[in-house]
Each structure stands twice: as C-alpha cells, then as structure tokens.
Short mmCIF file of C-alpha atoms and ligand atoms in Angstrom, two decimals:
data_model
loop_
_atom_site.label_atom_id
_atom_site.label_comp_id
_atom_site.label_asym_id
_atom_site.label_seq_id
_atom_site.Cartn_x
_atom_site.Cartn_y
_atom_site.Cartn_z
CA UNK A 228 48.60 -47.96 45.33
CA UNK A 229 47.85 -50.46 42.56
CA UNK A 230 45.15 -51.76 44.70
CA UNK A 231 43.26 -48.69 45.39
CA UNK A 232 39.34 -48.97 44.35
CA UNK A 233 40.18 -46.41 42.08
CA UNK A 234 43.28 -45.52 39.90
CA UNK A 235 44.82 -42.26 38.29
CA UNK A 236 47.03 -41.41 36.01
CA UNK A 237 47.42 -37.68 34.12
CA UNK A 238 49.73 -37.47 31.20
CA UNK A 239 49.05 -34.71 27.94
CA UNK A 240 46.01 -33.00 30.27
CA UNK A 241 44.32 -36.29 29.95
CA UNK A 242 43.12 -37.94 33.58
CA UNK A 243 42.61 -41.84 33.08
CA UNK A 244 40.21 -42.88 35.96
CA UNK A 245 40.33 -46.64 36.66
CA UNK A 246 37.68 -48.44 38.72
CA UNK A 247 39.85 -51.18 40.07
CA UNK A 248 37.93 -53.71 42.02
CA UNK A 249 38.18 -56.32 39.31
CA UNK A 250 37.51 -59.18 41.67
CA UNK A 251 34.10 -57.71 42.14
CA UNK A 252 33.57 -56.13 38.96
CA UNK A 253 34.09 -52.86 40.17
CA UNK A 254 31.12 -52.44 41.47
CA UNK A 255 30.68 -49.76 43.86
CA UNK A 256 31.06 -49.71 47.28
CA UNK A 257 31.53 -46.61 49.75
CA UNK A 258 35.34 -46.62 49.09
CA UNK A 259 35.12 -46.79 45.42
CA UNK A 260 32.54 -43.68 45.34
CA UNK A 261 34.90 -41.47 47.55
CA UNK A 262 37.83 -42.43 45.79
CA UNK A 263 35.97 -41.77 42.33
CA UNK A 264 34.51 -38.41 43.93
CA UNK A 265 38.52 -37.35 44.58
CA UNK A 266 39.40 -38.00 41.21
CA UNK A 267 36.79 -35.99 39.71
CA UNK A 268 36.94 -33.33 41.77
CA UNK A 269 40.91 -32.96 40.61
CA UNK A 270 39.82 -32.60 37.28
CA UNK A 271 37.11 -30.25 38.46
CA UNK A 272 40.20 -27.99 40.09
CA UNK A 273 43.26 -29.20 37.47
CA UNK A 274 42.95 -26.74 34.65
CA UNK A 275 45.84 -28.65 33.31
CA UNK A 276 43.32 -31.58 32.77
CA UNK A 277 41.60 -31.08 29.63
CA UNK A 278 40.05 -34.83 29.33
CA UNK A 279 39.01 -37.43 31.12
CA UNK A 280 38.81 -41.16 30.54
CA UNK A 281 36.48 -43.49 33.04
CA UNK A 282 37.24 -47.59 32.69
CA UNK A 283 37.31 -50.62 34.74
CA UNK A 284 39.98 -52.98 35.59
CA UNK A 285 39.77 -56.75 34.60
CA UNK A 286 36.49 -57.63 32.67
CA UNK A 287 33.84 -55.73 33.92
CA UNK A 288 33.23 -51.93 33.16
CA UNK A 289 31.31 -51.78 36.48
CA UNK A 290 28.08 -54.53 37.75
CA UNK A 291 27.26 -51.28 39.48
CA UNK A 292 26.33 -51.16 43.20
CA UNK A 293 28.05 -54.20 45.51
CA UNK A 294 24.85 -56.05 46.80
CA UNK A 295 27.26 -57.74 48.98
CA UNK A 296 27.80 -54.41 50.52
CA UNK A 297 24.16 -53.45 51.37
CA UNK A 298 23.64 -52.40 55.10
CA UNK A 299 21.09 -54.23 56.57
CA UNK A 300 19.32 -52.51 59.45
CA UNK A 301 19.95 -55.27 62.79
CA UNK A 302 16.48 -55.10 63.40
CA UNK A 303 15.58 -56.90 60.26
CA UNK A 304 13.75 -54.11 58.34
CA UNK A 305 14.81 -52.85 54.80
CA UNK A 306 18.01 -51.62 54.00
CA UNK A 307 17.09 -47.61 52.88
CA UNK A 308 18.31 -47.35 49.34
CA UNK A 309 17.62 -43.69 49.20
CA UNK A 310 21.10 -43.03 51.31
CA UNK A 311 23.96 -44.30 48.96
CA UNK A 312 21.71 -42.75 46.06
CA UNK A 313 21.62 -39.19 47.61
CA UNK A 314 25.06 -39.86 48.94
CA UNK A 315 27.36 -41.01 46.22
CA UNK A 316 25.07 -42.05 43.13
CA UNK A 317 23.46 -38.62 42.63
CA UNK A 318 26.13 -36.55 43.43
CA UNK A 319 28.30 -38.48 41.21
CA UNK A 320 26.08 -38.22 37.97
CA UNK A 321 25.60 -35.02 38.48
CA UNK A 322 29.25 -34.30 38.87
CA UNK A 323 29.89 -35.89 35.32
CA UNK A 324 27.13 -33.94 33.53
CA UNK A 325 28.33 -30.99 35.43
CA UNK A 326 32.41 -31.28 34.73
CA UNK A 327 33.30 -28.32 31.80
CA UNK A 328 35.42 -30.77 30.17
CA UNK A 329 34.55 -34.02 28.22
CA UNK A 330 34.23 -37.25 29.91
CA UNK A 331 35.08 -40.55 27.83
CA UNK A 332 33.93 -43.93 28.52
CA UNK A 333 35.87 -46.81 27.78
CA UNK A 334 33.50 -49.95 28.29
CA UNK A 335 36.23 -52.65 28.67
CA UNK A 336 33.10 -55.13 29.58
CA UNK A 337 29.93 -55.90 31.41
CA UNK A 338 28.55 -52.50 32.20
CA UNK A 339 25.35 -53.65 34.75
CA UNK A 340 23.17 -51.43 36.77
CA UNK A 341 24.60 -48.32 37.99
CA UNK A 342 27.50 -49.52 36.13
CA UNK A 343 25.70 -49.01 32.88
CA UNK A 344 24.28 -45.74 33.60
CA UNK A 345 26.89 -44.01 34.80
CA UNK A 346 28.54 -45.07 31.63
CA UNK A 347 26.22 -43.85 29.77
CA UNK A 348 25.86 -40.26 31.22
CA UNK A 349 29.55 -39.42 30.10
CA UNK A 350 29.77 -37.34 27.21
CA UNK A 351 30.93 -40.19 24.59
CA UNK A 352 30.75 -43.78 25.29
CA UNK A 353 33.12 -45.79 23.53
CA UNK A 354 32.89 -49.78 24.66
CA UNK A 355 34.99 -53.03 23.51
CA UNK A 356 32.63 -55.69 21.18
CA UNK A 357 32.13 -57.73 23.88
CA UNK A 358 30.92 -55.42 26.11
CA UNK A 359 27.30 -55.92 26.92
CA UNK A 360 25.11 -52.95 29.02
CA UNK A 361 22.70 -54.58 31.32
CA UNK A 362 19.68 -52.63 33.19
CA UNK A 363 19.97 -55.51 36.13
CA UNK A 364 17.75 -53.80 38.39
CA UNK A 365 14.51 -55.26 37.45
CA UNK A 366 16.11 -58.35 38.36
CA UNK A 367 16.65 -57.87 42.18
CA UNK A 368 12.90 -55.70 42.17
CA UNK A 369 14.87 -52.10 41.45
CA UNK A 370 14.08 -49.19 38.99
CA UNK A 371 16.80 -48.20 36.98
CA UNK A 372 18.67 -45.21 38.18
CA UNK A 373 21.92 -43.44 38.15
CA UNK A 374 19.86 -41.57 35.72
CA UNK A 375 18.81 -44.10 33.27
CA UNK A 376 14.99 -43.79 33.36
CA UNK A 377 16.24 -40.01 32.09
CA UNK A 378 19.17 -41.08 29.95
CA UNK A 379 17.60 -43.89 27.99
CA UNK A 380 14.56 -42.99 26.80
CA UNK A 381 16.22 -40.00 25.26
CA UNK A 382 19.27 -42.12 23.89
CA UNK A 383 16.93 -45.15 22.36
CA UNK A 384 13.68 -44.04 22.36
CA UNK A 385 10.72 -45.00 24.88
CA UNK A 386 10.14 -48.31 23.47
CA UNK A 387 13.66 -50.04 23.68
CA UNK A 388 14.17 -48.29 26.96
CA UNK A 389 11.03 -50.01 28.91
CA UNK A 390 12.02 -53.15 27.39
CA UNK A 391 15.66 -52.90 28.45
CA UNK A 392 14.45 -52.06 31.71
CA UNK A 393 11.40 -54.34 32.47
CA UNK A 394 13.78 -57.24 31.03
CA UNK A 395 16.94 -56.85 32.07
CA UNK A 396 18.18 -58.11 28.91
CA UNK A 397 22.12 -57.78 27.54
CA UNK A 398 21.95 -55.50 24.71
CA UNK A 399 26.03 -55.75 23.49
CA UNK A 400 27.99 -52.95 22.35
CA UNK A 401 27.65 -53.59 18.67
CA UNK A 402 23.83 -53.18 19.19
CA UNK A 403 24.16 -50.46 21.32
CA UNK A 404 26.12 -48.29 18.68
CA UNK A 405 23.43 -49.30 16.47
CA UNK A 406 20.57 -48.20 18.23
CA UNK A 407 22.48 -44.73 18.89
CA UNK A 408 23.27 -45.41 22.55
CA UNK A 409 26.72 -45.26 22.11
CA UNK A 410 29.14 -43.52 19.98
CA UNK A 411 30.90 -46.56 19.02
CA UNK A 412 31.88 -50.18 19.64
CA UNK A 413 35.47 -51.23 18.66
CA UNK A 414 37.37 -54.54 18.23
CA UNK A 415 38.76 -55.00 22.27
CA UNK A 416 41.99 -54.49 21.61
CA UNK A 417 41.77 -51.01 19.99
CA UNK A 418 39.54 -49.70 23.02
CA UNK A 419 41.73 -48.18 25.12
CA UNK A 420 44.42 -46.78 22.34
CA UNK A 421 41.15 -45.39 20.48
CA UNK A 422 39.88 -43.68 23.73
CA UNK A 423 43.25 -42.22 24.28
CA UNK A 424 43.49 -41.09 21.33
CA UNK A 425 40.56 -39.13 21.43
CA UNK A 426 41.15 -37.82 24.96
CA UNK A 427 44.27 -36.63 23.24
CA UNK A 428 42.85 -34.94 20.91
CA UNK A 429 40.05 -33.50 23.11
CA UNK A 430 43.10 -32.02 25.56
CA UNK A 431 44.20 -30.57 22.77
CA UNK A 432 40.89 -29.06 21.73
CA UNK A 433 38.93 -25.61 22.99
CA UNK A 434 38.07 -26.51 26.04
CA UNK A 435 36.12 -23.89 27.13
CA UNK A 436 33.98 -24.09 24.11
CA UNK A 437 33.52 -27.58 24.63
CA UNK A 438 32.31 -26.79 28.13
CA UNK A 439 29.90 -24.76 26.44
CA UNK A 440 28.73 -27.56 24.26
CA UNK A 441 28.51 -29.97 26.92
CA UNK A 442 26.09 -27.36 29.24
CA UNK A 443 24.08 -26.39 26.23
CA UNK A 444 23.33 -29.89 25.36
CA UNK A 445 22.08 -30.46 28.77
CA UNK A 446 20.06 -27.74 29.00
CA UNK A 447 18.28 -28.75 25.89
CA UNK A 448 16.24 -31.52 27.54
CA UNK A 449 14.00 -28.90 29.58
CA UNK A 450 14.33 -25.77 27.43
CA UNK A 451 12.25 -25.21 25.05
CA UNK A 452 13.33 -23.98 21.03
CA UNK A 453 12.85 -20.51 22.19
CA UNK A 454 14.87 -20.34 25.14
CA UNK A 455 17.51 -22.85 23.77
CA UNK A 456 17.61 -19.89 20.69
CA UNK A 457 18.84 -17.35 23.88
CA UNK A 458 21.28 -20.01 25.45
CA UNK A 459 23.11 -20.23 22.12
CA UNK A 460 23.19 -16.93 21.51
CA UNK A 461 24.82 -16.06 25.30
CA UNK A 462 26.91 -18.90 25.46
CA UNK A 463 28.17 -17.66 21.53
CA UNK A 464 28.36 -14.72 23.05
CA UNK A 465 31.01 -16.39 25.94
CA UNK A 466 32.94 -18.34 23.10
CA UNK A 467 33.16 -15.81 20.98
CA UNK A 468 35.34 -13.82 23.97
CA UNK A 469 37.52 -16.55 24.55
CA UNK A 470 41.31 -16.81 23.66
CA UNK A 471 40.76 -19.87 21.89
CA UNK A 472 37.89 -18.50 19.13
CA UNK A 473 40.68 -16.13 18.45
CA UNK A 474 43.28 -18.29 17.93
CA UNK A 475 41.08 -20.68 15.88
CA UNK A 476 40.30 -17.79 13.55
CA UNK A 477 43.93 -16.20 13.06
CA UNK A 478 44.56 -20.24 12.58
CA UNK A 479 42.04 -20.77 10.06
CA UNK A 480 43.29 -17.38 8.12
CA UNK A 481 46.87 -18.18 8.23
CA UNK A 482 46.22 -21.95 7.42
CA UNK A 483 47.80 -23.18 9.88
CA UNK A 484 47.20 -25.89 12.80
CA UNK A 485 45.78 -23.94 15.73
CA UNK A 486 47.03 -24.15 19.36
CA UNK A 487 44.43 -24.20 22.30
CA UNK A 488 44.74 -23.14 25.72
CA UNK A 489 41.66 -24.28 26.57
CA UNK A 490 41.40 -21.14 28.94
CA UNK A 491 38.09 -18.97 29.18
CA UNK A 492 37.60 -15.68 28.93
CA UNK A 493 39.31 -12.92 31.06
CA UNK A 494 35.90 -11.77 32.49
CA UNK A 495 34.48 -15.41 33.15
CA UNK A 496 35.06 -16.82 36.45
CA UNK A 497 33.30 -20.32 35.08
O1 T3D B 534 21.65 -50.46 46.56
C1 T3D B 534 21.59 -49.22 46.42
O2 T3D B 534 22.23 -48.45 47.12
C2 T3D B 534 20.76 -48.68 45.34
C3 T3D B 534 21.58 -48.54 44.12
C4 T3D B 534 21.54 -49.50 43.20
C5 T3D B 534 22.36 -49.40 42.00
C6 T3D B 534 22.56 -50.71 41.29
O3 T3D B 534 23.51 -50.79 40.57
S1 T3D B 534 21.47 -51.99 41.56
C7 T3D B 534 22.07 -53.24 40.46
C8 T3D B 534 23.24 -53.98 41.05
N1 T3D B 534 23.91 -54.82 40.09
C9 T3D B 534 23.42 -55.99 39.69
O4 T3D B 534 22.35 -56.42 40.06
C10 T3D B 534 24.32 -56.80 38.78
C11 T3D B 534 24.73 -58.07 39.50
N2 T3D B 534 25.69 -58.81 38.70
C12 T3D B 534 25.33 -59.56 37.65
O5 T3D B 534 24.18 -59.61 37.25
C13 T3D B 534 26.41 -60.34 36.99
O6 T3D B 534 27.49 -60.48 37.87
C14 T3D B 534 26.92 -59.70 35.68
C15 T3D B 534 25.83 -59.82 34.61
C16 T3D B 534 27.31 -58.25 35.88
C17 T3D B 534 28.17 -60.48 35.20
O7 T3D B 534 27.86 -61.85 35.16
P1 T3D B 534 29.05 -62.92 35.04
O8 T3D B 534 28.42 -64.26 34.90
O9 T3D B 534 29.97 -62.48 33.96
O10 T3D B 534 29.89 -62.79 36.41
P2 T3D B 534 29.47 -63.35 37.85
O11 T3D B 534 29.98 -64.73 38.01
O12 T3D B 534 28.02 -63.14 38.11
O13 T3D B 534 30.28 -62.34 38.81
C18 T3D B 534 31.69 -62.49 39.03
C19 T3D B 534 31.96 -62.14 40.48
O14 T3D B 534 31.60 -60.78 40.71
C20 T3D B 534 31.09 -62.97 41.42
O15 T3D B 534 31.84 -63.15 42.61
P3 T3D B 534 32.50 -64.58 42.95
O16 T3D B 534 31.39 -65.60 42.94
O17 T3D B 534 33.50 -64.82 41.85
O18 T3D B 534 33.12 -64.38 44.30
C21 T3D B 534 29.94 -62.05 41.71
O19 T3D B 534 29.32 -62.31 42.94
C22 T3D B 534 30.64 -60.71 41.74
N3 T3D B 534 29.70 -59.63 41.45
C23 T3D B 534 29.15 -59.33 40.26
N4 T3D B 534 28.33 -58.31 40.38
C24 T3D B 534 28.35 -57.95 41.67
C25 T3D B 534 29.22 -58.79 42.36
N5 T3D B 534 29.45 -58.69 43.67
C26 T3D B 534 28.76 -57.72 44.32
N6 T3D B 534 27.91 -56.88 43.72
C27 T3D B 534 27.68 -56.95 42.41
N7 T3D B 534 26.85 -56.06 41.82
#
C-alpha cells in the first residue's frame, strides 16, 4: 500500500505514522484524516505500542488542510469550515493530547497551517534545519487552529504568537528551538535516526508513568497550583502502584539497568 495517504510501520513497540501525500504536501484531505484516525486509534488499543512517531513523506511535514479539496456548496454560498474541524481536526488533536503514550514529531519540512499545529501538539517536536513552521491561515483570511491560538501563546509567549499569526511569516526550525517551540532542530539527515532513537528509548521507558506525565501536563493549563498540588499527589499515588515504580526501585538498589513493561497497575483500568 505504498501509496496509501497514510503509512505504518511497528517494530520495538514503536508505531512510525507517515503522512504520504507528498505530491500535495500531505496536506489533509478526508482520506488522509481517516487513515491517520486508524492509525492512532491502533496505538490507542496496541499495548504493545509504547511510542509513536508522526512524519511526512517527500518535503513537506504537512501544508495542512488541501484547499483544493474544499466543498463548495452548488449554490455558490460559503463552504462551512466548522464540519472538517469538528469532524477530523478536533477529534484528531484531541486524540494526540489524549493518547497515554508519547507522540514524536519528526518535521522532515514545511509544516503550514494545520500542518504546523498538529505538529506542534505532539508531546516532543523534533524537525530537520530546513524545516520552517508557517501559521498560513492569515493568508487565505483564517484563524489559526488545530489548536494553535491555545498551543502557541503558551509555547512562545503572546507576543511572538500574534505576530506569527497576523503575519504568516516562516519562523525555521533553528529559530523555533530557540524560542522554546520545539525541543530541537537537527542537521536533516540525523532527523529520522534521532527520532527513532528516542521512540526507542521511550518504548523502552515506563509507560504508564509517562502517561501520567503527559495528562498532568495538560491539566496544568486550567488547574490552578492548588489543585495541580492534588493531581500530583493522586496520579503519584497511581505510579507509585505500578509494576514499573517497582522495578525501577529494585533496579536502582541492585544497580542495575531496569526493564519496563510499561503496564499499569492491577486495579487501573486506564
Ligand atoms: O478548510 C478547513 O476545513 C478549515 C481548516 C483549515 C486548516 C488549514 O490548514 S488552513 C491553511 C491551509 N494551508 C495553507 O494555506 C498552506 C498553503 N501552502 C503554502 O502556502 C505553500 O504551498 C507552502 C508554504 C506550504 C510551501 O510552499 P512551496 O513554494 O514550497 O510549495 P508550493 O509550490 O506552494 O506547493 C507544492 C505543491 O503542493 C503545489 O502543487 P503543484 O502546483 O505542484 O501541483 C501546491 O499547490 C500544493 N500544495 C501546497 N499546499 C497545499 C497544496 N495543495 C493543496 N492544499 C494545500 N494546502
């Protein structure tokens, strides 16, 4: 199926998720989203996958939805925008924040509109130097969204993220690392052995605790100190009944390399 809008491959509990219209810069069409939904929801179900990695084909991350796509009512009026975004776009950010597992994204390229949002609403966003993240929509009269009027603001700060979004600018990789919007920009040609290897290492990690992590995290943009202070302490109280917090102890005090299952605890249903 090596032209499928979307690929998969699962080696070492690690799920590599390929967008794969290149010719179009994978951006999204109907297709694309429900092939994109499948593969997420497998590593929603797979407790063998511990990791996942989210790319592009060719030399585009994503330009983000296909304007050439856009359904066009026959009498003339607007297309309604609101129906792919409650349709695919919402439901597929919030399936990424939601996964218990760590999401990875490998920004091979141009990362544009949706494209760049959805990138940036995985858990650690690794891109190639010549990558470039685009908020496009001002440019065709849209708002930013996949999120990004959320994620950016608390990435960059409210400054950098109205001026990325009023001017539709190219802010590259390297800049994005250093303005903390990215974990880290990488010569091209190390980007997808470096992601690997950190999937790798994530699959081999607690995974249930990084669940945790990953859900506390998000919770921490609308709680506030106090209640955050009572979501730590339950969801300590979770890790600390896992198989894996007792293996990383009895590790720790025999000095030796511990092994994960990445499994939760007996009682939790997750
Ligand atoms: O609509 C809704 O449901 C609401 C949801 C909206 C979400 C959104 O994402 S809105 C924003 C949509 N995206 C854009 O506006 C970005 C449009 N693309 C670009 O600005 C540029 O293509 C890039 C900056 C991403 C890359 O520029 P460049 O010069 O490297 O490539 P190019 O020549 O513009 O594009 C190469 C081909 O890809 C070209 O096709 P061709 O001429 O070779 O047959 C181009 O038309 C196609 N392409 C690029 N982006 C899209 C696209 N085709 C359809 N939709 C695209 N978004």
């Amino acid at each position: 199926m090596a032209d499928a809008p979307v690929l998969t491959e699962v080696g070492e509990g690690v799920l590599t998720i390929t967008l794969n219209r290149p010719d179009k810069l994978n951006s999204f069409n109907v297709e694309m989203h429900e092939h994109l939904a499948a593969a997420l929801e497998k590593a929603e179900q797979d407790d063998a996958i511990r990791a996942v990695i989210l790319t592009g084909a060719g030399r585009a991350f994503s330009a983000g939805q296909d304007l050439s796509d856009r359904v066009t009512p026959k009498d003339g009026a607007p297309p309604d925008l609101t129906v792919t975004i409650e349709n695919y776009y919402n439901p597929l950010l919030r399936r990424i924040k939601a996964l218990p597992k760590p999401v990875i994204a490998a920004v091979n390229g141009v990362a544009a509109g949706a494209g760049a949002n959805i990138a940036l609403a995985c858990d650690i966003v690794l891109a190639g130097e010549s990558a470039k993240f685009i908020q496009a929509f001002s440019k065709i009269g849209l708002l930013p969204d996949s999120g990004g009027t959320w994620t950016l603001p608390r990435l960059v700060g409210m400054a950098r993220a109205k001026a990325l979004a009023l001017l539709a600018e190219p802010l590259p990789a390297v800049q994005a690392e250093e303005w903390g919007m990215i974990w880290k920009a990488v010569p091209d040609d190390d980007l997808i052995p470096a992601a690997s290897k950190l999937a790798h290492d994530l699959a081999r990690a607690p995974t249930y605790g990084l669940g945790l992590i990953k859900q506390a995290m998000e919770a921490a943009a609308t709680n506030d100190f106090d209640a955050q202070l009572d979501l730590e302490r339950d969801f300590q109280g979770r890790a600390g009944r896992s198989p894996d917090y007792a293996e990383g102890v009895r590790a720790f005090m025999e000095k030796r390399a511990a092994e994960f299952t990445g499994k939760p605890p007996a009682e939790d249903k997750r």
